[in-house]
Coordinates of C-alpha atoms and ligand atoms in Angstrom, one line a residue:
X32 CA 165.8 129.6 100.5
X33 CA 169.0 127.6 99.8
X34 CA 170.1 124.3 101.5
X35 CA 171.7 125.0 104.8
X36 CA 175.3 123.8 105.5
X37 CA 175.5 120.3 106.8
X38 CA 177.9 117.6 108.0
X39 CA 176.5 114.2 107.1
X40 CA 178.0 110.9 108.2
X41 CA 176.1 107.6 108.7
X42 CA 178.4 104.9 109.9
X43 CA 176.0 101.9 109.9
X44 CA 176.7 99.1 107.4
X45 CA 173.5 97.6 106.0
X46 CA 173.2 93.9 105.1
X47 CA 169.9 93.8 103.1
X48 CA 168.0 90.8 101.8
X49 CA 167.0 87.2 102.2
X50 CA 169.3 85.0 104.4
X51 CA 171.6 87.8 105.3
X52 CA 172.0 87.1 109.1
X53 CA 175.0 84.7 108.5
X54 CA 176.9 87.6 106.8
X55 CA 177.1 89.3 110.2
X56 CA 179.8 86.9 111.2
X57 CA 182.3 88.7 109.0
X58 CA 181.9 91.8 111.1
X59 CA 181.7 90.5 114.6
X60 CA 185.0 90.3 116.5
X61 CA 185.9 86.9 117.9
X62 CA 187.1 88.0 121.4
X63 CA 184.0 89.9 122.6
X64 CA 181.3 88.8 125.1
X65 CA 178.0 89.1 123.2
X66 CA 174.8 90.0 124.9
X67 CA 171.8 89.1 122.7
X68 CA 169.1 91.7 123.6
X69 CA 165.5 91.0 122.7
X70 CA 161.9 91.4 123.7
X71 CA 159.1 89.1 124.5
X72 CA 160.4 86.1 122.4
X73 CA 159.1 86.5 118.8
X74 CA 162.7 85.9 117.7
X75 CA 162.6 82.4 119.2
X76 CA 159.5 81.4 117.2
X77 CA 160.5 82.7 113.8
X78 CA 164.0 81.2 113.4
X79 CA 165.9 84.5 113.8
X80 CA 167.4 83.6 117.2
X81 CA 168.6 80.1 115.9
X82 CA 170.1 81.7 112.9
X83 CA 172.0 84.2 115.1
X84 CA 173.3 81.5 117.4
X85 CA 174.7 79.6 114.4
X86 CA 176.2 82.8 113.1
X87 CA 177.9 83.5 116.5
X88 CA 179.5 80.0 116.4
X89 CA 182.1 79.7 119.2
X90 CA 181.9 83.4 120.3
X91 CA 180.9 83.8 123.9
X92 CA 177.3 84.9 124.4
X93 CA 174.4 85.2 126.7
X94 CA 170.8 86.5 126.5
X95 CA 169.1 89.5 127.9
X96 CA 165.4 89.3 127.2
X97 CA 162.2 91.1 128.3
X98 CA 162.8 94.5 126.8
X99 CA 159.3 95.8 126.3
X100 CA 157.7 97.8 123.5
X101 CA 158.6 101.4 124.4
X102 CA 161.7 100.2 126.3
X103 CA 161.7 101.0 130.0
X104 CA 164.5 102.6 131.8
X105 CA 164.3 100.2 134.8
X106 CA 164.4 97.1 132.5
X107 CA 167.4 98.4 130.6
X108 CA 169.3 99.3 133.8
X109 CA 169.4 95.5 134.6
X110 CA 171.4 95.0 131.4
X111 CA 173.7 97.9 132.2
X112 CA 174.5 96.3 135.5
X113 CA 175.2 93.0 133.9
X114 CA 177.5 94.6 131.4
X115 CA 179.4 96.2 134.2
X116 CA 179.7 92.8 135.9
X117 CA 181.3 91.3 132.8
X118 CA 183.4 94.5 132.2
X119 CA 182.1 97.0 129.7
X120 CA 185.2 96.9 127.5
X121 CA 184.7 93.2 126.9
X122 CA 181.0 93.5 125.9
X123 CA 179.4 93.7 122.4
X124 CA 175.6 94.3 122.3
X125 CA 173.3 92.7 119.7
X126 CA 169.8 94.2 119.3
X127 CA 167.4 91.7 117.8
X128 CA 163.9 93.0 117.2
X129 CA 162.1 96.2 116.4
X130 CA 162.8 99.8 117.2
X131 CA 162.2 99.3 120.9
X132 CA 165.1 96.8 121.1
X133 CA 167.4 98.9 119.0
X134 CA 166.6 102.0 121.1
X135 CA 166.9 100.1 124.4
X136 CA 170.3 98.8 123.3
X137 CA 171.5 102.2 122.4
X138 CA 170.6 103.3 125.9
X139 CA 172.5 100.4 127.5
X140 CA 175.5 101.0 125.2
X141 CA 175.8 104.6 126.3
X142 CA 174.8 104.2 130.0
X143 CA 177.6 101.6 130.5
X144 CA 180.1 104.5 130.3
X145 CA 178.0 107.3 131.6
X146 CA 179.2 109.0 134.8
X147 CA 176.1 109.8 137.0
X148 CA 172.4 108.9 136.8
X149 CA 171.7 107.5 133.3
X150 CA 168.2 109.0 133.2
X151 CA 169.9 112.4 133.2
X152 CA 171.8 111.3 130.1
X153 CA 168.4 110.9 128.4
X154 CA 167.1 114.2 129.8
X155 CA 170.2 116.0 128.5
X156 CA 169.3 114.6 125.0
X157 CA 172.5 112.6 125.0
X158 CA 174.7 115.7 124.9
X159 CA 177.1 114.4 127.5
X160 CA 177.7 110.9 126.1
X161 CA 181.4 110.3 125.7
X162 CA 181.7 106.6 124.9
X163 CA 179.5 103.6 124.1
X164 CA 179.7 99.8 124.0
X165 CA 179.7 98.6 120.3
X166 CA 176.4 97.3 119.0
X167 CA 174.9 95.7 115.9
X168 CA 171.3 95.0 115.1
X169 CA 169.0 92.4 113.4
X170 CA 165.9 94.3 112.5
X171 CA 162.6 92.3 112.6
X172 CA 160.1 95.2 112.3
X173 CA 160.5 98.0 109.8
X174 CA 159.3 101.3 111.2
X175 CA 161.6 103.5 113.2
X176 CA 164.8 103.7 111.2
X177 CA 166.6 103.2 114.6
X178 CA 168.7 100.4 113.0
X179 CA 170.9 103.1 111.3
X180 CA 170.3 106.3 113.0
X181 CA 171.8 108.0 116.2
X182 CA 168.5 108.3 118.1
X183 CA 166.7 106.4 120.8
X184 CA 163.4 106.9 122.7
X185 CA 163.3 105.7 126.3
X186 CA 160.3 105.3 128.5
X187 CA 160.3 105.7 132.3
X188 CA 156.9 104.3 133.3
X189 CA 157.2 105.1 137.0
X190 CA 157.2 108.8 136.2
X191 CA 155.1 108.7 133.0
X192 CA 157.9 110.0 130.8
X193 CA 159.0 109.1 127.3
X194 CA 162.1 111.0 126.1
X195 CA 164.5 110.8 123.2
X196 CA 168.3 111.2 123.1
X197 CA 170.8 111.2 120.3
X198 CA 174.5 110.5 120.0
X199 CA 176.8 109.7 117.0
X200 CA 178.4 107.1 119.4
X201 CA 175.3 104.8 119.3
X202 CA 175.0 104.2 115.6
X203 CA 174.8 100.4 115.2
X204 CA 177.9 99.1 113.5
X205 CA 176.0 96.7 111.3
X206 CA 172.3 96.2 110.7
X207 CA 170.7 93.2 109.1
X208 CA 167.5 93.9 107.2
X209 CA 166.0 90.6 106.0
X210 CA 162.4 91.2 104.8
X211 CA 161.6 87.5 105.6
X212 CA 161.8 88.3 109.3
X213 CA 158.6 90.3 108.7
X214 CA 156.6 87.2 107.9
X215 CA 155.8 86.5 111.6
X216 CA 154.8 90.1 112.3
X217 CA 151.3 90.6 113.6
X218 CA 149.4 92.8 111.1
X219 CA 149.0 95.6 113.7
X220 CA 152.8 96.0 113.8
X221 CA 153.0 96.3 110.0
X222 CA 150.2 98.8 110.0
X223 CA 151.9 100.9 112.7
X224 CA 155.3 100.6 111.0
X225 CA 154.1 102.0 107.7
X226 CA 152.4 104.9 109.3
X227 CA 155.4 105.6 111.5
X228 CA 157.7 105.7 108.4
X229 CA 155.3 107.9 106.5
X230 CA 155.2 110.4 109.4
X231 CA 159.0 110.3 109.7
X232 CA 159.3 111.6 106.1
X233 CA 156.6 114.2 106.7
X234 CA 158.4 115.5 109.8
X235 CA 161.4 116.3 107.6
X236 CA 159.4 117.5 104.6
X237 CA 156.2 119.2 105.6
X238 CA 157.8 122.5 106.8
X239 CA 158.6 125.6 104.8
X240 CA 159.4 125.8 101.1
X241 CA 163.1 125.5 100.6
X242 CA 165.2 125.0 97.4
X243 CA 166.3 121.5 98.4
X244 CA 165.4 119.5 95.3
X245 CA 167.2 116.3 96.2
X246 CA 165.8 116.1 99.7
X247 CA 162.2 117.0 98.5
X248 CA 162.1 114.6 95.5
X249 CA 163.6 111.8 97.5
X250 CA 161.1 112.3 100.4
X251 CA 158.2 112.3 97.9
X252 CA 159.6 109.0 96.4
X253 CA 159.7 107.4 99.8
X254 CA 156.1 108.5 100.6
X255 CA 155.0 107.0 97.2
X256 CA 156.8 103.8 98.0
X257 CA 155.1 103.5 101.3
X258 CA 151.6 104.2 99.9
X259 CA 152.1 101.7 97.0
X260 CA 153.6 98.9 99.1
X261 CA 151.4 99.7 102.1
X262 CA 148.4 98.9 99.9
X263 CA 150.1 95.7 98.6
X264 CA 151.1 94.3 102.0
X265 CA 147.6 94.9 103.4
X266 CA 146.4 92.5 100.7
X267 CA 149.1 89.9 101.2
X268 CA 151.7 89.8 104.0
X269 CA 153.6 87.1 102.0
X270 CA 154.3 89.6 99.1
X271 CA 158.1 89.8 99.2
X272 CA 158.2 92.8 96.9
X273 CA 156.0 94.8 99.3
X274 CA 157.9 93.6 102.3
X275 CA 161.3 94.5 100.9
X276 CA 160.2 97.9 99.7
X277 CA 158.7 98.8 103.0
X278 CA 161.7 97.6 104.9
X279 CA 164.1 99.7 102.8
X280 CA 161.7 102.7 102.7
X281 CA 161.3 102.7 106.5
X282 CA 165.0 102.7 106.8
X283 CA 165.6 105.5 104.4
X284 CA 162.8 107.5 106.0
X285 CA 164.9 108.0 109.1
X286 CA 168.5 107.4 108.4
X287 CA 168.8 111.2 108.6
X288 CA 169.7 111.6 104.8
X289 CA 166.5 113.6 103.8
X290 CA 166.9 115.9 106.9
X291 CA 170.3 117.2 105.8
X292 CA 170.3 120.9 105.2
X293 CA 166.5 121.4 105.6
X294 CA 164.2 122.4 108.4
X295 CA 162.4 119.7 110.5
X296 CA 159.3 119.7 112.7
X297 CA 159.0 116.8 115.1
X298 CA 155.9 118.2 116.8
X299 CA 153.7 115.2 115.9
X300 CA 156.2 112.9 117.5
X301 CA 156.7 115.0 120.6
X302 CA 152.9 115.0 121.2
X303 CA 152.7 111.3 120.3
X304 CA 155.3 110.4 122.9
X305 CA 153.4 112.2 125.6
X306 CA 150.2 110.2 124.7
X307 CA 152.2 106.9 124.8
X308 CA 153.7 107.9 128.2
X309 CA 150.3 108.7 129.7
X310 CA 147.9 106.3 128.0
X311 CA 150.2 103.5 126.7
X312 CA 149.1 103.7 123.0
X313 CA 151.3 102.3 120.3
X314 CA 153.7 104.8 118.8
X315 CA 152.3 104.5 115.2
X316 CA 148.8 104.9 116.5
X317 CA 149.5 108.2 118.3
X318 CA 151.0 109.6 115.1
X319 CA 147.9 108.8 113.1
X320 CA 145.8 110.5 115.8
X321 CA 147.9 113.7 116.1
X322 CA 149.3 114.5 112.6
X323 CA 146.2 115.3 110.6
X324 CA 144.8 117.6 113.4
X325 CA 148.2 119.3 113.7
X326 CA 148.3 119.9 109.9
X327 CA 144.9 121.4 110.1
X328 CA 146.0 123.7 112.9
X329 CA 149.2 124.7 111.1
X330 CA 147.7 124.9 107.6
X331 CA 148.9 128.5 107.0
X332 CA 152.5 127.6 107.6
X333 CA 152.5 124.2 105.9
X334 CA 150.1 124.7 103.0
X335 CA 152.8 124.9 100.3
X336 CA 154.5 121.7 101.3
X337 CA 151.2 119.9 101.9
X338 CA 150.1 120.9 98.4
X339 CA 153.4 119.6 96.9
X340 CA 153.0 116.4 98.8
X341 CA 149.4 116.0 97.6
X342 CA 150.4 116.5 94.0
X343 CA 153.4 114.2 94.1
X344 CA 152.0 111.4 96.2
X345 CA 148.2 111.4 95.6
X346 CA 147.9 113.3 92.3
X347 CA 145.9 116.2 93.9
X348 CA 145.5 119.3 91.8
X349 CA 143.8 122.5 92.7
X350 CA 144.7 126.1 91.6
X351 CA 144.0 127.2 95.2
X352 CA 147.0 126.1 97.3
X353 CA 145.1 126.0 100.6
X354 CA 142.4 123.8 99.1
X355 CA 145.0 121.5 97.7
X356 CA 146.6 121.3 101.2
X357 CA 143.2 120.5 102.8
X358 CA 142.6 117.7 100.3
X359 CA 146.0 116.3 101.0
X360 CA 145.3 116.1 104.7
X361 CA 142.1 114.1 103.9
X362 CA 144.1 111.7 101.7
X363 CA 146.8 111.2 104.3
X364 CA 144.1 110.5 106.9
X365 CA 142.4 108.0 104.5
X366 CA 145.7 106.3 103.9
X367 CA 146.2 105.8 107.7
X368 CA 142.6 104.7 108.5
X369 CA 141.2 103.1 105.3
X370 CA 144.3 101.7 103.6
X371 CA 146.4 100.8 106.6
X372 CA 143.6 100.3 109.1
X373 CA 145.1 102.4 111.9
X374 CA 142.5 104.1 114.1
X375 CA 143.0 107.9 114.4
X376 CA 140.6 108.9 117.1
X377 CA 141.8 108.7 120.7
X378 CA 138.2 108.0 121.8
X379 CA 138.2 104.8 119.7
X380 CA 141.1 103.5 121.6
X381 CA 141.1 105.0 125.1
X382 CA 137.7 105.4 126.7
X383 CA 139.0 106.6 130.0
X384 CA 137.3 109.7 131.3
X385 CA 140.3 110.6 133.4
X386 CA 141.9 113.6 131.8
X387 CA 144.0 114.7 134.8
X388 CA 147.2 113.7 132.9
X389 CA 146.6 116.5 130.4
X390 CA 146.8 119.2 133.1
X391 CA 149.9 117.6 134.6
X392 CA 151.5 117.4 131.2
X393 CA 150.7 121.1 130.3
X394 CA 152.2 122.3 133.6
X395 CA 155.4 120.4 132.8
X396 CA 155.6 121.7 129.3
X397 CA 155.1 125.2 130.5
X398 CA 157.8 124.8 133.2
X399 CA 160.2 123.3 130.7
X400 CA 159.5 126.1 128.1
X401 CA 158.9 123.3 125.5
X402 CA 159.0 124.8 122.0
X403 CA 158.2 122.8 118.8
X404 CA 157.8 123.5 115.1
X405 CA 160.2 124.1 112.3
X406 CA 160.9 127.5 113.7
X407 CA 160.7 126.5 117.3
X408 CA 157.9 129.0 117.9
X409 CA 155.0 126.7 118.9
X410 CA 154.2 126.0 122.5
X411 CA 151.5 123.6 123.6
X412 CA 149.2 126.7 123.7
X413 CA 149.8 127.8 120.1
Ligands
LIG734 O1 159.0 91.6 121.9 P1 158.8 90.7 120.7 O2 158.3 89.4 121.2 O3 159.9 90.6 119.8 O4 157.5 91.3 120.0 C1 157.6 92.6 119.3 C2 156.8 93.7 120.1 O5 155.8 93.2 120.8 C3 156.9 92.5 118.0 N1 157.7 92.1 116.9 C4 158.8 92.7 116.4 N2 159.3 92.0 115.4 C5 158.5 90.9 115.2 C6 157.5 90.9 116.2 N3 156.6 90.0 116.3 C7 156.6 89.0 115.5 N4 157.5 88.9 114.5 C8 158.5 89.8 114.3 N5 159.3 89.8 113.3 O6 156.4 93.8 117.7 C9 156.1 94.5 118.9 C10 156.5 95.9 118.9 O7 157.9 96.1 118.7 P2 158.6 97.5 118.9 O8 160.0 97.3 118.8 O9 158.1 98.2 120.1 O10 158.0 98.3 117.6 P3 158.6 99.5 116.8 O11 159.7 99.0 115.9 O12 157.4 100.2 116.2 O13 159.3 100.5 117.8 C11 158.6 101.4 118.6 C12 159.5 102.2 119.5 O14 160.5 103.0 118.7 C13 160.5 104.3 119.1 C14 159.0 104.5 119.5 O15 158.9 105.7 120.2 C15 158.8 103.3 120.3 O16 159.3 103.4 121.6 N6 161.0 105.2 118.0 C16 162.3 105.3 117.8 C17 162.8 106.1 116.8 C18 164.3 106.2 116.6 N7 165.1 105.5 117.4 O17 164.8 106.9 115.7 C19 162.0 107.0 116.0 C20 160.6 106.6 116.0 O18 159.9 107.8 115.7 C21 160.1 106.1 117.3 O19 159.8 107.2 118.2
LIG735 ZN1 158.2 107.5 114.8

């Protein structure tokens, strides 16, 4: 099957490496009102905030803090209202943190110009976004690729929803990737981040066989880089080689390049988002729980690609393709749990006996006619 037609454009400039925050200055207009958006305050302890303030110099700026992991609609709307007070045409947004901050800022950027209820903008998957406030990003947690992609995932805790949207208008203009910002990361976030990036590559690779050699070989290279440097960083967080390779691999895993012209299957993410929305588990953790089981369930459709992955990434060889695929699933699971130390059983994390959310969720998925899989032919029942 040949590569499908595609139209690829990624407009984000990347400033990669040590001490690159000051280089942002060259790309930030002088006459804007900057809003520095961040989370619980890690950037104030690790020097990133101070470096940004020096970089901004005399440019007008203010803070908006308190964006939570899995950014919440209600928190983000406070910043939308503040932007409107200032005048949306004057504002420039700076996202400083992990994927939740980048995603939250994408929502703020688009909601500022959206006519109507901004949650609808998310439910419409971003299809009606017509304008957005400009934004740039300083990434402090490699995982999501949000720093140079058009997607965002927004939570609305009040109604137990977690939903993604997409728009070319919310690509960050510039993103700084300085691996030294990772030095202050709690190990749990590094573990989650490597698993998240690994699963991103899989969602764009473990589908049907297609004659897309560049996409496939590049995807395999990214997976190998994540396995090799995942092992390294678990031994020593100070290892710059491991940090820099993980930061770049996580970016490339979801800057949309490897998805061009090939099928994608984001079912693991879709199910993972529902688990986070209902139980509050970390994003990376939900993926480690869901993906191996889903692969087992879909082994007939996915065995060829799983076998290819197994050979390229883990050196697995077996003349029987299905056996090879099964061994690959075990290796992937071992990578998540043994190498990266991420738990992959829901019962090890959430001991609640209340399973009512599952019925509520299934009823909604049925009503929405939700379909997943590379051929959009899987419902929650199949
Ligand atoms: O809030 P602060 O104090 O900064 O602490 C954060 C937060 O508690 C901390 N952290 C980040 N950088 C740090 C640091 N702590 C110390 N030192 C640093 N350098 O890490 C915690 C988690 O941050 P968060 O941004 O939530 O993590 P992550 O980057 O994993 O983002 C997860 C979110 O991204 C979405 C997920 O669904 C989830 O909501 N995703 C977005 C995607 C996209 N836009 O394309 C794709 C992904 O699949 C994913 O769904
Ligand atoms: Zn993810």
